[in-house]
Amino acid sequence: MKRIRILTCGTRLLARPAPRRPLCPCAPQLQRHPHTTPHSPRTQAQWQSSSALAESFDASLSDPHADPPLESTEDEFPLEVLPSPHPHASKSSAKLAALRSRLSLPPRFPLETLARTLVHPSADPNPAFNNASLSILGANLLGYYTTEHLLCNYPRLPMEVVFAAQFAYIGPKALTTIAAEWGIEAAAEPGGEVDPGLLQFRRLRSGDELPAALRRPKLPPKWNITVTHKILSNDEFGSPTRRVAPEDLASRPVPLEEAAQAFVRALIGSMHLHLGSPAVKRFYRDHFLSRHLDLDKLFDFRTPTRDLSRLCAREGFEAPVARLISETGRLSRHPVFVVGVFSGKDKLGEGAGSSLDEARVRAAAAALKGWYLYKPLEVTVPSSTEGGVGANQWKPNMVDCGEVIV
Amino acid sequence: MSTCKTLLRACPKSSRSSLLPLTHHRHESSTRRHKKLLNLSDAPSYTPSTRTPTLIFNPPSSAPSVYHTPLKFLPQTDRRRQLYSAALTSTTQTALRTRTPSIAHSGTPLSTPSFLPPKPSTPLPAPVREPYEKKYHLTEKDMEEIRKLRTEDPDTWTRVRLAEKFGCSQFFVGMIVKNTEKAERVREEHEKMRERWGPRRRMAREDRGQRRERWGREV
């Protein structure tokens, strides 16, 4: 969640110093042409930094008859040979252009990169053409922005609730829903002749087994896997297994959920590279944080009364006392009791139930939620201080001493 | 009030002269009964006292939101503490200024506020369970005694009886001495009992357990 997996990133970025596009048969032709838009991350970075990108785009726009070399090569290399659509096809794809404007991305975000974010490693195992590296970057960014939002705004949240909230905001299911809301359609079968605006991945047929990397073996719970252990060694959702490495899924059939979440992550990663972090933060706020999540529904207290009395003892408050605020129909079939938990003269929480015990337990749970869901008035998230101009002044946030341990 | 009136009117009076024939009497016109008398004035909280447009805030009574942190749980540096104390001062002043709520008397206009903030001297509601002080009165010798009794004759000296005898809680007795033999036997007995349950009772028990789990989950 908070660390960057240097090992995986490292292998991805540093492993291939050799030929830039080893598998693409059209490579020599493309590289000779002056208007070719770069495809591999390295050339993209060069172009962006040298500010030649805008000029070249203008040139290609003003000169529509500039012949793409694709047509000349089509006789020698049929498109079906390619595992994923050729980068050149993205220029003429209506779906890609529509997607870019639907997401309100500026025109300087290249369509070729957008097309690349739609190629899952299961369709194209070549890391220079699939979205594996971008999705690793995007997953780290998403995890970072979500965690800082949660930890700064709700400093007292228990770690398990933070995990659940992360899953709700940027978990696989949420990302799949987001991709569906953006109108992403999946190609029936990946290939060079397919429209690059479709999500390219090798489908898992219904009834087939998941690939080994995605299978979650049912292991008996280990006593020594603590929350700290989950924070340090597993993925950002506190699941018992590590995050799946993209190279394990290369050329294996995968479910739609896997491909859709990789696309959303890769889009975030490529936006970070092309548009910079302020744009990504805005995009994240609009598309991810704007989704409503009831944090108070994520709690599950087993012994709330005991937890509350431990909390009061820890914080130096008077011991909590449950008091009957009002009741109706005590001798009827459906009584209702309203019980408040008081510490001294202050009411900590209130709950209603059809028995005294139920109302008491609910009141204690409400009081605990009141403690955990405390939200400071002024919050400075760390990422808002990044960047020179317009960055916020850092004001230290509240750091809580941690959840109640009974 | 008016509703009660019409209801009273609807009930026929029993004292009638028996010699007269039973005929239907209409004392008021239908329009008046159905329209005018039932035309109640607005609730007091929806009728602002001033003519100028004001904000009406009258939420239905519901459980307090868990996102409103109670005063005691706010850190010392939080600015909401001052707001809370200001609100407390104003409600206390209102409560002290107003005499007992007049809603109880007959003839009270509807515009009277029925719910007054509690005065500072108002006692807190009665506790659900009697609060108790922890005594810490058992000595090492008493604990030895408890252990001896429980291990020698667990059927006579159950946890309940030991707790009564020594004035501590059953939980404490269980902490001092554990009788695994007895626990196993009791568990088996209960298991046998549960096997005799029919489907309805079993389902009812399972539902009850699930409802119990939801107590700590939803508010």
XYZ file of C-alpha atoms in Angstrom:
625
model
C 0.000 0.000 0.000
C 2.559 2.531 1.042
C 5.711 1.019 -0.262
C 6.817 0.786 -3.842
C 7.710 -2.671 -4.970
C 11.162 -1.834 -6.168
C 11.953 -5.389 -7.099
C 9.073 -5.853 -9.497
C 9.363 -2.348 -10.868
C 13.052 -2.800 -11.296
C 12.786 -5.960 -13.322
C 10.159 -4.359 -15.465
C 11.996 -1.193 -16.202
C 15.564 -2.335 -16.304
C 15.437 -5.814 -17.689
C 15.358 -5.002 -21.382
C 18.073 -2.748 -22.532
C 18.169 -4.464 -25.916
C 16.013 -3.995 -29.012
C 13.114 -1.742 -28.408
C 10.502 -3.687 -30.304
C 11.714 -7.207 -30.684
C 8.542 -8.859 -31.833
C 6.955 -6.262 -34.032
C 7.561 -7.159 -37.650
C 6.905 -3.635 -38.856
C 9.580 -2.128 -36.638
C 12.218 -1.130 -39.221
C 9.624 0.487 -41.434
C 8.101 2.412 -38.579
C 11.356 3.664 -37.216
C 12.374 5.031 -40.582
C 9.239 7.137 -40.863
C 9.523 10.684 -39.481
C 5.948 10.989 -38.149
C 5.898 7.863 -36.103
C 4.654 8.414 -32.606
C 6.770 6.624 -30.083
C 5.373 3.599 -28.433
C 7.822 2.293 -25.920
C 7.993 4.174 -22.627
C 11.578 5.191 -23.156
C 10.993 7.033 -26.415
C 7.828 8.548 -25.047
C 9.720 10.057 -22.200
C 12.339 11.446 -24.570
C 9.749 13.056 -26.773
C 7.891 14.584 -23.935
C 10.960 16.086 -22.375
C 12.249 17.512 -25.620
C 8.905 19.246 -26.284
C 9.006 17.886 -29.774
C 5.806 16.048 -29.124
C 3.430 18.942 -29.761
C 5.228 19.904 -32.949
C 5.112 16.442 -34.327
C 1.423 16.209 -33.505
C 0.780 19.475 -35.308
C 2.718 18.251 -38.265
C 0.812 15.031 -38.466
C -2.480 16.876 -38.108
C -1.687 19.422 -40.754
C -0.454 16.776 -43.109
C -3.195 14.195 -43.217
C -1.908 12.622 -46.373
C 1.310 11.649 -44.775
C 1.310 8.045 -45.683
C 1.469 5.669 -42.744
C 3.898 2.932 -43.623
C 1.427 0.389 -42.457
C -0.212 0.012 -45.835
C 2.992 -0.828 -47.570
C 3.789 -3.469 -45.000
C 0.338 -4.986 -44.975
C 1.145 -7.243 -47.888
C 4.116 -8.739 -46.122
C 2.681 -8.876 -42.610
C -1.006 -9.545 -42.232
C -2.420 -7.859 -39.160
C -3.619 -11.140 -37.736
C -0.003 -12.062 -37.015
C 0.255 -9.354 -34.381
C -0.902 -10.302 -30.867
C -2.395 -6.855 -30.250
C -3.398 -3.934 -32.474
C -0.610 -2.001 -34.103
C 0.126 1.378 -32.494
C -0.630 3.041 -35.793
C -4.184 1.814 -35.824
C -4.979 3.874 -32.735
C -4.847 7.101 -34.771
C -7.828 6.008 -36.820
C -9.853 4.402 -34.042
C -13.065 6.247 -33.297
C -13.542 4.329 -30.066
C -10.234 5.538 -28.662
C -10.880 9.153 -29.527
C -14.333 8.900 -27.999
C -12.925 7.346 -24.846
C -10.322 10.087 -24.543
C -12.881 12.829 -24.778
C -15.318 10.971 -22.536
C -12.699 10.897 -19.815
C -11.953 14.605 -20.478
C -8.310 13.875 -21.165
C -6.459 16.644 -22.984
C -5.374 16.055 -26.597
C -1.744 15.941 -25.552
C -2.474 12.552 -23.994
C -1.504 10.323 -26.960
C -3.983 7.856 -28.319
C -1.193 5.316 -28.734
C -0.680 5.223 -24.974
C -4.406 5.007 -24.399
C -4.449 2.038 -26.761
C -1.550 0.480 -24.899
C -3.360 0.727 -21.549
C -6.081 -1.454 -23.044
C -3.719 -4.344 -23.844
C -3.517 -6.844 -21.019
C -0.446 -9.111 -20.705
C -2.691 -12.097 -21.349
C -3.195 -10.780 -24.891
C 0.313 -9.574 -25.605
C 3.141 -10.948 -23.467
C 5.637 -8.407 -24.759
C 6.176 -5.840 -21.977
C 6.884 -3.140 -24.531
C 3.358 -3.382 -25.874
C 1.160 -4.417 -22.932
C 0.077 -2.407 -19.922
C 1.913 -4.374 -17.218
C 4.432 -1.669 -16.304
C 1.862 1.099 -16.440
C -0.557 -0.833 -14.258
C 2.089 -1.403 -11.597
C 2.728 2.331 -11.479
C -0.990 3.068 -11.468
C -1.692 0.576 -8.690
C 0.920 2.212 -6.506
C -0.467 5.672 -7.203
C -4.043 4.598 -6.522
C -2.985 2.921 -3.285
C -1.046 5.999 -2.234
C -3.847 8.480 -2.866
C -6.490 6.291 -1.228
C -4.401 5.537 1.824
C -3.459 9.128 2.432
C -7.066 10.197 2.047
C -8.253 7.609 4.556
C -5.469 7.990 7.086
C -5.499 11.791 7.096
C -9.261 12.227 7.141
C -10.016 9.443 9.594
C -6.905 9.168 11.746
C -8.481 6.780 14.234
C -9.741 4.110 11.827
C -8.724 0.576 12.764
C -6.416 -1.048 10.243
C -8.919 -3.702 9.224
C -11.436 -1.001 8.357
C -8.766 0.843 6.365
C -8.165 -2.354 4.402
C -11.879 -2.779 3.749
C -12.238 0.853 2.686
C -9.278 0.486 0.310
C -10.935 -2.543 -1.187
C -14.163 -0.617 -1.579
C -12.479 2.345 -3.263
C -9.868 0.721 -5.478
C -10.451 -2.999 -5.156
C -10.812 -5.185 -8.244
C -14.592 -5.021 -8.144
C -14.663 -1.249 -7.843
C -12.177 -0.820 -10.700
C -14.176 -3.187 -12.896
C -17.327 -1.184 -12.190
C -15.504 2.051 -12.957
C -14.241 0.642 -16.269
C -17.760 -0.463 -17.143
C -19.086 2.995 -16.290
C -16.518 4.530 -18.594
C -17.933 2.404 -21.375
C -15.024 0.047 -21.882
C -15.965 -2.895 -24.073
C -13.969 -6.058 -24.276
C -12.808 -7.639 -27.497
C -14.027 -11.169 -28.035
C -10.512 -12.266 -28.883
C -7.353 -10.146 -28.943
C -5.470 -9.687 -32.177
C -3.838 -7.233 -34.523
C -6.944 -6.707 -36.603
C -9.186 -5.780 -33.643
C -10.181 -2.181 -32.984
C -7.639 -0.797 -30.478
C -10.449 0.875 -28.523
C -11.540 -2.484 -27.165
C -10.090 -4.117 -24.068
C -7.653 -6.768 -25.306
C -7.272 -9.834 -23.157
C -7.521 -13.547 -23.522
C -10.849 -14.574 -22.078
C -11.299 -17.295 -19.554
C -14.007 -19.587 -20.834
C -16.789 -20.240 -18.410
C -16.183 -23.372 -16.430
C -12.409 -23.308 -16.929
C -10.023 -23.097 -14.035
C -8.405 -19.835 -13.049
C -4.704 -19.481 -13.843
C -2.465 -20.643 -11.012
C -1.404 -17.109 -10.112
C -4.973 -16.001 -9.470
C -6.054 -19.056 -7.537
C -6.464 -18.456 -3.837
C -5.770 -21.696 -2.018
C -7.958 -22.285 1.018
C -5.385 -22.329 3.769
C -6.166 -22.667 7.445
C -5.767 -19.310 9.174
C -2.351 -18.877 10.671
C -2.129 -17.495 14.146
C 1.019 -15.530 13.412
C -0.324 -13.473 10.509
C -0.924 -10.199 12.291
C -2.179 -6.891 10.994
C 1.391 -5.591 10.974
C 2.382 -8.550 8.856
C -0.400 -7.753 6.428
C 0.672 -4.115 6.197
C 4.264 -4.993 5.511
C 4.171 -7.917 3.171
C 0.830 -8.242 1.379
C -1.138 -6.093 -1.012
C -3.005 -2.933 -0.068
C -6.219 -4.771 0.806
C -4.711 -6.879 3.567
C -5.479 -10.091 1.727
C -3.543 -13.188 2.762
C -1.754 -13.469 -0.577
C 0.582 -11.194 -2.438
C -0.424 -9.162 -5.434
C -0.291 -11.057 -8.712
C 2.711 -10.194 -10.861
C 1.644 -9.356 -14.429
C 4.236 -11.634 -16.005
C 2.543 -14.610 -14.349
C -0.576 -13.884 -16.364
C 1.180 -13.559 -19.721
C -0.701 -15.494 -22.425
C -2.960 -17.147 -19.863
C -6.710 -16.817 -20.076
C -7.947 -14.436 -17.385
C -11.372 -13.231 -16.218
C -12.688 -9.856 -17.309
C -12.231 -8.420 -13.821
C -8.471 -8.903 -13.973
C -8.146 -7.178 -17.352
C -10.481 -4.310 -16.467
C -8.660 -3.475 -13.256
C -5.309 -3.622 -15.018
C -6.645 -1.146 -17.585
C -7.847 1.352 -14.966
C -4.532 1.143 -13.134
C -2.569 1.497 -16.341
C -4.597 4.545 -17.311
C -3.709 6.200 -14.005
C -0.044 5.297 -14.487
C 0.083 6.629 -18.044
C -1.706 9.815 -17.015
C 0.942 10.318 -14.366
C 3.659 9.970 -17.006
C 2.053 12.135 -19.679
C 0.003 14.719 -17.804
C 1.722 14.960 -14.452
C 0.518 14.353 -10.931
C -1.888 17.349 -10.544
C -4.025 16.020 -13.384
C -3.973 12.542 -11.874
C -5.020 13.895 -8.497
C -7.908 15.764 -10.069
C -8.899 12.672 -12.033
C -8.665 10.531 -8.911
C -10.836 12.948 -6.942
C -13.480 13.065 -9.670
C -13.662 9.396 -10.530
C -12.687 7.509 -7.373
C -13.151 9.630 -4.264
C -16.503 10.856 -5.533
C -17.902 7.371 -5.109
C -19.952 7.222 -1.941
C -18.780 4.858 0.747
C -20.463 4.440 4.117
C -17.475 3.934 6.348
C -19.673 3.213 9.350
C -21.000 0.096 7.626
C -17.540 -1.473 7.532
C -17.242 -2.051 11.255
C -17.913 -5.388 12.872
C -17.629 -5.359 16.640
C -17.864 -8.633 18.486
C -17.679 -7.332 22.052
C -18.422 -3.620 21.810
C -19.172 -3.141 25.504
C -15.821 -4.558 26.543
C -13.985 -2.560 23.873
C -15.665 0.631 25.009
C -14.772 0.142 28.642
C -11.163 -0.586 27.615
C -11.164 2.583 25.518
C -12.499 4.697 28.378
C -9.922 3.234 30.742
C -7.154 3.927 28.230
C -8.178 7.519 27.593
C -8.823 8.281 31.255
C -12.582 8.801 30.991
C -15.048 7.587 33.602
C -16.227 4.019 33.088
C -19.152 3.869 30.648
C -22.614 3.289 32.113
C -25.603 2.258 30.011
C -28.714 4.257 30.914
C -32.258 3.751 29.753
C -33.330 6.921 27.953
C -36.795 5.815 26.896
C -38.781 2.675 26.366
C -42.100 1.575 25.022
C -44.081 -1.626 25.247
C -41.941 -3.445 27.766
C -44.607 -6.111 28.300
C -45.657 -6.305 24.667
C -44.401 -8.463 21.839
C -42.418 -5.663 20.236
C -40.812 -3.517 22.879
C -38.373 -0.783 21.968
C -35.705 0.406 24.351
C -33.501 3.399 23.737
C -30.301 3.156 25.715
C -27.519 5.696 25.904
C -23.972 5.031 27.015
C -22.767 7.714 29.385
C -19.320 8.442 30.661
C -19.842 10.726 33.615
C -22.429 13.237 32.389
C -21.494 13.006 28.708
C -23.415 10.806 26.371
C -21.082 8.790 24.150
C -23.573 6.912 22.018
C -27.165 5.877 21.696
C -28.797 2.729 20.443
C -32.273 1.290 20.132
C -33.210 -2.350 20.347
C -35.948 -4.754 21.190
C -34.243 -5.943 24.340
C -32.241 -4.131 26.947
C -29.138 -6.099 26.031
C -29.495 -5.378 22.355
C -29.963 -1.666 22.939
C -26.980 -1.614 25.289
C -24.698 -3.391 22.820
C -25.834 -1.206 19.950
C -25.242 1.909 22.006
C -21.721 0.750 22.815
C -21.072 0.031 19.134
C -22.362 3.499 18.212
C -20.056 5.055 20.793
C -17.070 3.140 19.405
C -17.942 4.246 15.885
C -18.159 7.806 17.151
C -14.601 7.419 18.417
C -13.161 5.743 15.343
C -14.898 7.942 12.770
C -13.514 11.176 14.160
C -12.619 13.536 11.338
C -10.319 16.524 11.894
C -11.479 19.859 10.538
C -8.321 20.829 8.680
C -6.453 18.154 6.821
C -3.357 18.431 4.647
C -2.764 15.302 2.647
C 0.930 14.754 1.854
C 0.408 14.707 -1.896
C -1.146 18.185 -1.826
C 2.225 19.646 -0.819
C 3.974 18.238 -3.868
C 4.890 20.525 -6.734
C 6.283 24.018 -6.531
C 3.509 26.471 -7.409
C 0.154 26.256 -5.730
C 1.234 23.583 -3.309
C -0.208 23.685 0.169
C 1.814 24.475 3.227
C 2.354 21.297 5.202
C 0.512 21.272 8.477
C 1.019 18.187 10.580
C -2.024 15.982 10.759
C -3.367 14.311 13.826
C -1.848 10.910 14.456
C -3.820 8.673 16.778
C -2.227 6.195 19.136
C -4.154 3.318 17.583
C -7.184 1.186 17.937
C -8.392 -0.405 21.147
C -6.761 -3.743 21.818
C -8.574 -5.961 24.265
C -57.534 18.699 19.540
C -60.091 19.129 16.851
C -59.721 15.516 15.862
C -60.651 14.460 19.349
C -63.644 16.683 19.205
C -64.981 15.122 16.042
C -64.372 11.684 17.413
C -66.374 12.523 20.503
C -69.105 13.847 18.360
C -69.203 10.740 16.308
C -70.027 8.652 19.362
C -73.785 8.704 19.929
C -74.986 9.642 23.334
C -76.597 6.757 25.159
C -79.054 8.898 27.157
C -81.890 9.290 24.734
C -85.593 9.121 25.343
C -86.651 5.644 24.411
C -90.066 6.722 23.193
C -88.786 8.617 20.208
C -88.205 6.695 17.003
C -84.601 5.922 16.039
C -83.784 8.469 13.413
C -80.470 9.717 12.198
C -79.587 13.155 13.500
C -77.098 15.385 11.830
C -75.993 18.206 13.995
C -73.340 19.642 11.744
C -72.973 19.773 8.042
C -70.702 17.258 6.420
C -68.472 19.927 4.967
C -67.825 21.435 8.325
C -67.085 18.088 9.885
C -64.826 16.854 7.152
C -63.034 19.974 6.059
C -63.043 22.750 8.569
C -62.654 20.869 11.812
C -59.926 18.696 10.449
C -58.062 21.680 9.105
C -55.340 21.746 11.718
C -52.854 24.544 11.861
C -49.269 23.800 10.931
C -46.950 22.241 13.415
C -45.250 24.868 15.558
C -41.807 24.084 14.234
C -42.971 24.838 10.707
C -44.511 28.205 11.511
C -41.715 30.718 11.879
C -42.274 33.592 14.252
C -40.972 36.251 11.868
C -42.293 37.295 8.507
C -38.892 37.342 6.902
C -37.801 34.123 5.254
C -36.044 31.921 7.736
C -34.478 28.540 7.742
C -36.638 25.780 9.151
C -34.668 22.905 10.576
C -36.893 20.183 11.886
C -35.413 16.759 11.274
C -37.468 13.739 12.253
C -36.429 12.099 15.463
C -33.837 9.473 14.662
C -30.738 7.898 16.054
C -27.840 10.357 16.248
C -25.309 10.099 13.442
C -22.095 8.300 14.281
C -20.182 10.893 12.276
C -20.934 13.493 14.974
C -18.122 12.897 17.386
C -19.225 13.350 21.012
C -17.586 16.144 22.963
C -15.621 13.764 25.118
C -14.005 12.089 22.121
C -12.739 15.309 20.539
C -9.032 16.018 20.942
C -8.078 19.003 23.076
C -7.036 21.057 20.048
C -10.252 20.632 18.100
C -12.215 23.845 17.503
C -15.498 22.001 17.784
C -15.004 21.888 21.554
C -15.678 25.648 21.742
C -18.805 25.282 19.635
C -20.052 22.506 21.861
C -19.438 24.499 25.016
C -21.194 27.549 23.531
C -24.184 25.423 22.599
C -24.214 23.913 26.066
C -24.197 27.353 27.681
C -27.079 28.592 25.562
C -29.224 25.519 26.181
C -28.551 25.731 29.886
C -29.589 29.370 29.924
C -32.744 28.554 27.977
C -33.555 25.726 30.330
C -33.053 27.883 33.383
C -35.067 30.766 31.959
C -38.067 28.635 31.022
C -40.265 27.168 33.664
C -41.718 23.689 33.402
C -42.967 22.873 29.924
C -46.539 24.117 29.649
C -47.542 21.476 27.164
C -49.002 19.386 29.947
C -51.726 21.883 30.796
C -54.959 22.014 28.880
C -55.476 24.913 26.544
C -51.826 25.223 25.645
C -51.315 26.700 22.173
C -49.688 24.439 19.674
C -46.864 26.866 19.102
C -45.399 26.108 22.535
C -42.175 24.140 22.332
C -42.805 20.781 23.864
C -39.234 19.706 24.343
C -37.021 21.768 26.585
C -33.303 21.256 26.981
C -32.550 19.520 30.260
C -31.498 21.621 33.181
C -28.036 20.979 34.593
C -29.577 19.731 37.806
C -31.657 17.121 35.999
C -30.574 13.655 37.085
C -29.300 11.295 34.425
C -31.609 8.497 33.331
C -31.621 5.338 35.407
C -28.878 2.834 34.607
C -29.864 -0.355 32.831
C -27.816 -2.426 35.221
C -26.839 -1.325 38.659
C -23.271 -0.025 38.363
C -20.893 -1.717 40.738
C -17.459 -1.049 42.108
C -14.798 -3.675 41.752
C -13.914 -4.878 45.229
C -10.678 -6.841 44.862
C -11.388 -8.447 48.221
C -10.363 -12.068 47.574
C -7.067 -13.121 49.075
C -4.690 -15.828 47.971
C -6.216 -18.153 50.570
C -9.707 -17.649 49.206
C -8.511 -18.481 45.743
C -6.915 -21.679 46.983
C -10.208 -22.545 48.621
C -12.089 -21.899 45.387
C -9.666 -24.073 43.453
C -9.977 -26.888 45.955
C -13.766 -26.866 46.021
C -14.107 -26.692 42.276
C -11.662 -29.496 41.523
C -12.976 -31.805 44.265
C -16.672 -31.548 43.557
C -17.452 -29.655 40.366
C -21.085 -30.754 40.366
C -21.908 -29.268 43.751
C -19.582 -26.297 43.543
C -20.563 -24.847 40.234
C -19.289 -21.479 39.122
C -22.558 -19.831 40.112
C -22.483 -21.178 43.656
C -18.816 -20.361 44.125
C -19.458 -16.829 42.885
C -22.331 -16.462 45.355
C -20.273 -17.844 48.205
C -17.238 -15.645 47.652
C -18.985 -12.542 46.350
C -17.185 -12.386 42.997
C -18.266 -12.885 39.414
C -18.612 -16.238 37.677
C -16.124 -15.037 35.123
C -13.562 -14.556 37.872
C -14.123 -18.088 39.158
C -13.587 -19.357 35.635
C -10.359 -17.403 35.486
C -9.008 -18.898 38.661
C -9.788 -22.533 38.030
C -10.756 -24.386 34.901
C -12.313 -27.811 35.041
C -11.864 -29.159 31.538
C -13.462 -32.514 32.381
C -16.677 -30.941 33.507
C -16.667 -28.485 30.623
C -16.297 -31.323 28.143
C -19.089 -33.283 29.776
C -21.454 -30.319 29.757
C -20.577 -29.572 26.161
C -21.413 -33.134 25.146
C -24.708 -32.971 26.981
C -25.605 -29.779 25.190
C -24.581 -31.297 21.892
C -26.869 -34.256 22.497
C -29.674 -31.890 23.357
C -29.124 -29.922 20.176
C -29.276 -33.061 18.095
C -32.813 -33.628 19.262
C -33.952 -30.252 17.943
C -36.280 -30.179 15.004
C -35.709 -28.024 11.947
C -37.837 -25.139 13.183
C -36.130 -24.760 16.500
C -32.732 -25.153 14.938
C -33.464 -22.480 12.374
C -34.877 -20.168 15.023
C -31.710 -20.560 17.096
C -29.483 -19.938 14.117
C -31.452 -16.824 13.204
C -31.133 -15.585 16.720
C -27.377 -16.033 16.578
C -27.198 -14.137 13.308
C -29.277 -11.311 14.714
C -26.983 -11.187 17.706
C -23.975 -10.820 15.418
C -25.604 -7.893 13.665
C -25.857 -5.914 16.899
C -22.253 -4.856 16.661
C -22.325 -4.296 12.923
C -25.204 -1.951 12.152
C -26.319 1.057 14.098
